[in-house]
Coordinates of C-alpha atoms and ligand atoms in Angstrom, one line a residue:
M4 CA 0.1 -0.1 -0.4
A5 CA 0.9 3.3 -0.5
T6 CA 2.2 5.4 2.5
T7 CA 2.6 9.0 0.6
P8 CA -1.1 11.0 0.3
I9 CA -2.5 10.8 -3.3
A10 CA -5.4 11.7 -3.3
Q11 CA -7.3 15.0 -4.4
I12 CA -8.8 16.9 -1.9
I13 CA -12.6 18.1 -3.0
D14 CA -12.2 21.6 -1.4
G15 CA -15.3 22.1 0.0
R16 CA -14.9 25.9 0.8
T17 CA -14.2 27.0 -3.0
L18 CA -17.2 24.7 -4.8
A19 CA -19.7 26.3 -2.1
G20 CA -18.2 29.5 -2.9
Q21 CA -19.3 29.0 -6.7
V22 CA -22.6 27.8 -5.6
R23 CA -23.2 31.1 -3.6
G24 CA -22.0 33.5 -6.7
D25 CA -24.3 31.2 -8.8
L26 CA -27.4 32.0 -6.2
E27 CA -26.2 35.7 -6.1
R28 CA -27.3 36.2 -9.8
E29 CA -30.3 34.0 -9.1
V30 CA -31.4 36.2 -6.5
A31 CA -31.3 39.7 -8.4
D32 CA -32.4 37.7 -11.3
L33 CA -35.8 37.0 -8.8
R34 CA -35.7 40.9 -7.5
D35 CA -36.0 42.1 -11.3
A36 CA -38.4 40.0 -11.9
G37 CA -40.8 41.2 -8.6
F38 CA -40.2 38.3 -6.2
A39 CA -38.3 39.0 -3.4
V40 CA -36.4 36.0 -1.8
R41 CA -37.2 35.7 2.2
L42 CA -35.8 33.1 5.1
D43 CA -37.7 33.1 7.6
A44 CA -35.7 30.8 11.1
V45 CA -37.6 30.5 14.2
I46 CA -35.2 29.2 17.3
V47 CA -36.8 28.0 20.5
G48 CA -35.1 28.9 24.3
D49 CA -31.3 29.0 25.2
N50 CA -29.8 27.3 22.0
Q51 CA -26.7 29.0 22.3
A52 CA -25.1 26.8 19.3
G53 CA -28.6 27.7 17.3
R54 CA -27.7 31.7 17.8
V55 CA -24.3 31.4 16.5
Y56 CA -25.7 29.4 13.5
A57 CA -28.6 31.9 13.0
G58 CA -25.6 34.7 13.0
N59 CA -23.8 32.9 10.2
Q60 CA -27.0 32.6 8.5
A61 CA -27.6 36.2 8.8
A62 CA -24.6 37.2 7.3
M63 CA -24.4 34.7 4.3
C64 CA -27.9 35.5 3.5
A65 CA -27.6 39.4 3.5
A66 CA -24.0 38.5 1.4
I67 CA -26.4 36.9 -1.5
G68 CA -29.3 39.4 -1.4
I69 CA -31.8 37.1 0.6
D70 CA -34.0 39.1 3.9
Y71 CA -33.1 37.2 6.7
H72 CA -35.8 37.5 9.6
L73 CA -34.9 35.5 13.1
H74 CA -37.9 34.7 15.4
E75 CA -37.2 34.0 18.9
L76 CA -39.5 32.3 21.4
P77 CA -39.2 31.9 24.9
G78 CA -37.9 28.7 26.6
E79 CA -41.5 28.2 28.0
S80 CA -43.0 27.9 24.8
S81 CA -45.9 25.0 24.2
E82 CA -45.8 23.1 20.6
A83 CA -48.6 25.3 20.3
D84 CA -47.0 28.6 20.5
I85 CA -44.3 27.2 17.9
T86 CA -46.8 25.7 15.5
G87 CA -48.9 28.6 15.7
L88 CA -45.8 30.9 14.3
L89 CA -45.5 28.4 11.6
D90 CA -48.7 28.7 10.8
D91 CA -48.5 32.6 9.9
L92 CA -45.1 31.7 8.4
N93 CA -47.3 29.7 6.3
A94 CA -49.7 31.7 5.3
D95 CA -47.5 35.3 4.8
E96 CA -47.1 35.5 1.0
A97 CA -43.7 37.6 1.7
V98 CA -42.2 34.6 3.6
T99 CA -40.8 32.0 0.7
A100 CA -38.7 30.0 2.9
I101 CA -38.7 28.5 6.7
M102 CA -36.5 26.5 9.0
L103 CA -36.9 25.5 12.9
H104 CA -32.9 25.9 14.6
L105 CA -32.7 22.2 16.7
P106 CA -33.1 21.2 19.8
L107 CA -36.4 21.6 20.8
P108 CA -36.8 22.4 24.6
E109 CA -36.8 19.4 26.0
G110 CA -39.9 16.8 25.7
M111 CA -41.1 18.3 22.7
D112 CA -42.0 16.4 19.2
T113 CA -39.9 17.7 16.6
A114 CA -40.8 15.7 14.2
R115 CA -44.5 16.6 14.2
I116 CA -43.5 20.2 14.5
Q117 CA -41.4 20.1 11.4
A118 CA -44.2 18.5 9.6
R119 CA -45.7 21.8 10.2
I120 CA -43.6 24.0 8.0
D121 CA -45.5 24.4 4.2
A122 CA -43.7 21.8 2.1
G123 CA -43.2 24.6 -0.7
K124 CA -41.2 26.7 2.0
D125 CA -39.5 23.7 4.1
I126 CA -36.1 24.2 3.4
E127 CA -34.5 21.5 5.3
G128 CA -36.4 19.1 3.4
V129 CA -37.9 17.9 6.5
N130 CA -41.4 17.8 6.1
P131 CA -42.6 14.3 5.0
A132 CA -43.9 15.5 1.8
N133 CA -40.6 16.6 0.7
I134 CA -39.0 13.2 2.3
G135 CA -41.6 11.3 -0.1
G136 CA -40.5 13.9 -3.1
V137 CA -36.9 12.2 -2.3
I138 CA -38.1 8.6 -3.0
Y139 CA -40.4 9.5 -5.9
G140 CA -37.5 11.3 -7.5
R141 CA -38.8 14.7 -7.2
R142 CA -35.9 17.1 -7.0
T143 CA -37.5 20.0 -5.1
L144 CA -36.4 20.9 -1.2
V145 CA -33.8 17.5 -0.2
P146 CA -32.3 17.6 2.9
C147 CA -29.3 20.2 2.3
T148 CA -26.7 17.8 3.4
A149 CA -27.5 15.0 1.3
L150 CA -27.7 17.1 -1.5
A151 CA -24.0 18.2 -0.5
V152 CA -22.5 14.8 -0.6
M153 CA -24.1 14.6 -4.3
R154 CA -22.8 18.1 -5.4
L155 CA -19.2 16.8 -4.2
I156 CA -19.2 13.3 -5.4
E157 CA -20.4 15.0 -9.0
S158 CA -17.3 17.4 -8.5
T159 CA -15.4 14.7 -8.9
G160 CA -16.4 13.3 -12.4
I161 CA -17.1 9.7 -11.4
K162 CA -20.1 8.1 -13.4
L163 CA -22.7 7.0 -10.6
A164 CA -24.3 4.5 -12.9
G165 CA -23.1 1.3 -12.2
A166 CA -20.5 2.6 -9.3
E167 CA -20.6 0.2 -6.1
V168 CA -21.5 2.7 -3.0
V169 CA -21.3 2.3 0.6
C170 CA -23.3 4.7 3.2
V171 CA -21.6 4.1 6.4
G172 CA -24.7 5.3 8.2
A173 CA -28.4 5.7 8.0
S174 CA -30.1 8.2 9.7
T175 CA -33.3 9.8 8.3
I176 CA -31.8 13.6 7.8
V177 CA -28.1 11.9 6.1
G178 CA -27.5 8.1 5.5
R179 CA -30.8 7.3 4.1
P180 CA -31.8 10.5 1.8
V181 CA -27.8 9.8 0.0
A182 CA -28.9 6.6 -0.1
V183 CA -31.8 7.1 -2.0
L184 CA -31.0 9.8 -4.6
L185 CA -27.7 7.5 -5.2
M186 CA -30.6 4.5 -6.0
E187 CA -31.7 7.7 -8.6
A188 CA -28.6 8.2 -9.7
E189 CA -28.2 4.6 -10.6
A190 CA -25.8 4.0 -8.7
T191 CA -25.5 0.3 -6.8
V192 CA -26.2 1.1 -3.0
M193 CA -25.5 -0.8 0.0
S194 CA -26.8 1.1 3.4
T195 CA -25.1 -0.1 6.3
N196 CA -25.9 0.4 10.2
I197 CA -24.3 0.4 13.8
H198 CA -25.5 -3.6 13.5
T199 CA -23.2 -4.3 10.2
A200 CA -21.3 -7.6 10.7
D201 CA -18.4 -6.6 8.6
L202 CA -18.1 -2.8 7.5
A203 CA -14.7 -3.6 5.7
A204 CA -15.7 -5.8 3.7
H205 CA -18.3 -3.4 1.9
T206 CA -16.2 -0.2 2.0
K207 CA -13.4 -2.3 0.2
R208 CA -15.5 -3.7 -2.9
A209 CA -16.6 0.3 -3.1
D210 CA -15.7 2.8 -5.4
V211 CA -17.8 5.4 -3.5
V212 CA -17.7 5.5 0.4
I213 CA -20.2 8.3 2.0
A214 CA -19.1 8.1 5.9
A215 CA -21.8 9.4 8.1
A216 CA -21.8 7.5 11.3
G217 CA -20.6 10.3 13.8
V218 CA -17.8 8.1 14.9
P219 CA -14.5 9.7 14.7
G220 CA -11.6 7.9 12.8
L221 CA -14.1 5.0 12.0
V222 CA -13.1 4.4 7.9
T223 CA -9.8 4.3 7.3
G224 CA -7.3 3.1 4.7
D225 CA -7.1 -0.6 5.0
M226 CA -11.0 -0.2 4.3
V227 CA -10.9 1.6 1.1
K228 CA -10.2 0.4 -2.4
P229 CA -7.1 2.1 -4.0
G230 CA -8.7 4.8 -6.7
A231 CA -12.0 5.3 -4.5
V232 CA -14.0 8.5 -3.8
V233 CA -14.8 8.9 -0.2
I234 CA -17.1 11.4 0.9
D235 CA -16.5 12.4 5.2
V236 CA -19.8 13.5 6.3
G237 CA -18.6 13.5 9.8
I238 CA -18.2 16.3 12.7
N239 CA -17.2 15.5 16.0
R240 CA -15.7 17.3 18.7
I241 CA -11.9 15.1 20.1
A242 CA -9.5 16.2 22.0
D243 CA -6.2 16.6 20.3
E244 CA -3.7 13.9 21.4
Q245 CA -0.5 16.8 21.7
T246 CA -2.3 19.8 22.7
G247 CA -5.2 18.6 24.2
Q248 CA -7.5 21.3 22.9
S249 CA -10.5 20.4 21.4
K250 CA -10.3 19.7 17.6
T251 CA -13.0 18.8 15.0
V252 CA -12.7 15.5 12.8
G253 CA -14.6 13.4 10.4
D254 CA -15.6 9.9 10.4
V255 CA -12.7 9.5 8.2
D256 CA -8.8 8.4 8.7
F257 CA -7.5 11.1 7.1
D258 CA -4.2 10.3 6.6
S259 CA -4.5 6.8 6.0
V260 CA -7.6 7.0 3.9
S261 CA -5.5 9.7 1.7
T262 CA -2.9 7.1 0.6
V263 CA -5.6 5.4 -1.0
A264 CA -8.2 7.2 -2.3
A265 CA -8.1 9.1 -5.5
H266 CA -10.6 11.6 -4.2
L267 CA -11.2 12.8 -0.7
S268 CA -13.3 14.9 1.3
P269 CA -11.8 17.2 4.3
V270 CA -13.2 17.7 7.8
P271 CA -13.4 20.7 8.4
G272 CA -14.1 22.1 4.4
G273 CA -15.7 19.6 2.7
V274 CA -19.0 18.4 3.4
G275 CA -19.8 21.3 6.2
P276 CA -19.6 24.2 3.9
M277 CA -21.9 23.0 0.8
T278 CA -23.9 22.1 3.7
V279 CA -24.6 25.6 4.0
A280 CA -24.6 26.6 0.6
M281 CA -27.3 24.1 -0.5
L282 CA -29.4 26.0 2.4
L283 CA -29.1 28.9 0.8
R284 CA -30.0 26.8 -2.9
N285 CA -33.0 25.5 -1.3
T286 CA -34.2 29.1 -0.4
V287 CA -33.9 30.4 -3.9
A288 CA -35.7 27.3 -5.2
A289 CA -38.4 27.7 -3.1
A290 CA -38.7 31.4 -3.9
D291 CA -38.5 30.8 -7.2
G292 CA -41.2 27.7 -7.1
R293 CA -44.1 29.7 -6.1
Ligands
LIG309 P1 -26.8 9.7 13.3 O1 -26.3 9.4 15.2 O2 -28.5 10.2 13.6 O3 -26.8 8.2 13.1 C1 -26.3 7.2 13.0 C2 -26.0 6.5 12.0 O4 -24.6 5.7 12.0 C3 -27.1 5.3 12.1 O5 -27.3 4.8 11.2 C4 -25.9 4.7 13.0 O6 -26.6 2.9 13.2 C5 -24.6 4.5 12.3 N1 -23.6 4.1 12.5 C6 -23.2 4.3 14.0 N2 -21.9 3.4 14.4 C7 -21.6 2.9 13.4 C8 -20.7 1.9 12.9 N3 -19.4 1.6 13.4 N4 -20.7 1.6 11.5 C9 -21.7 1.6 10.5 N5 -22.8 2.7 10.8 C10 -23.1 3.1 12.2 O7 -26.0 10.3 13.0 P2 -26.5 12.2 11.8 O8 -27.5 13.1 12.5 O9 -26.7 11.3 10.7 O10 -25.1 12.3 11.7 C11 -23.7 11.5 11.5 C12 -22.5 12.3 11.5 O11 -23.0 13.3 10.6 C13 -22.1 13.3 12.7 O12 -20.7 13.1 13.1 C14 -22.8 14.5 12.7 O13 -22.3 15.2 13.2 C15 -22.4 14.5 11.6 N6 -23.2 15.6 10.7 C16 -22.7 16.2 9.5 C17 -23.8 17.2 8.8 C18 -22.3 18.0 7.7 O14 -23.7 19.5 7.3 N7 -21.0 18.3 7.4 C19 -25.0 17.0 8.7 C20 -25.2 16.8 9.8 C21 -24.7 15.3 10.3

């Protein structure tokens, strides 16, 4: 096995920047045609991480001309308070996109509340109608991370029809929608999960491996076929062995996999920035579709 890095690093930041450039032009065209693109986000209670994310979102939206409104509800809000606000936003014609920051306060039925978001404004693709659209091949509002994974794979130029693909992890928000999008692209898809007996036996055969399990360093170089495309979705905080400081790593052991794979997406700087770009893409698509 080679010991020097040979993989081309998939630069998610640069690719995401190109997407944002295209979107900025689309937003301007929509504005010229009399349609303002507007995203309304809802945050409930003391969600510090959500507030940081919302601040970044506001800046990203401003940069490409999307109006951004953040609605803050107190932690004591009831489910009816939240769904009432969502109903108002659904009914407001000026609002073209809606998202709900998670987590919601403990004890709330997140899926039931998300399902209240109008399917045409649901830019995270969490309404069952949009999830059904993924199954039926209607690519309207698809979960952003799944879209981001597809964009990064497409950037490598690999032909998916006939390729063997292994999805490591089968969550409703990442692993499952990715697997369905890959089926639509006519790849041969294997979905694995925590009960999969011999993960390496599957990944070693794969032309594309998508790691979305939330387990740091799960996919190592000896589990990857030479020349494969490896997409790392994981975002895990661990302590750096040398400095003791906390750092972000993916589900892929970057050093060993980069000596075997032909293309590898890094963490940070891979799927993460493209996911944000895909949220903006869905925001523009929701406004365009009305
Ligand atoms: P999840 O916990 O909902 O699901 C994890 C899935 O991985 C499950 O299907 C589980 O069975 C499977 N799994 C766990 N251990 C496994 C193992 N050893 N072998 C095979 N499968 C295994 O997780 P999620 O919400 O899909 O997130 C997965 C990772 O992706 C996390 O690190 C998360 O932070 C990250 N994530 C990143 C983005 C992004 O934008 N980059 C978005 C969402 C999630």
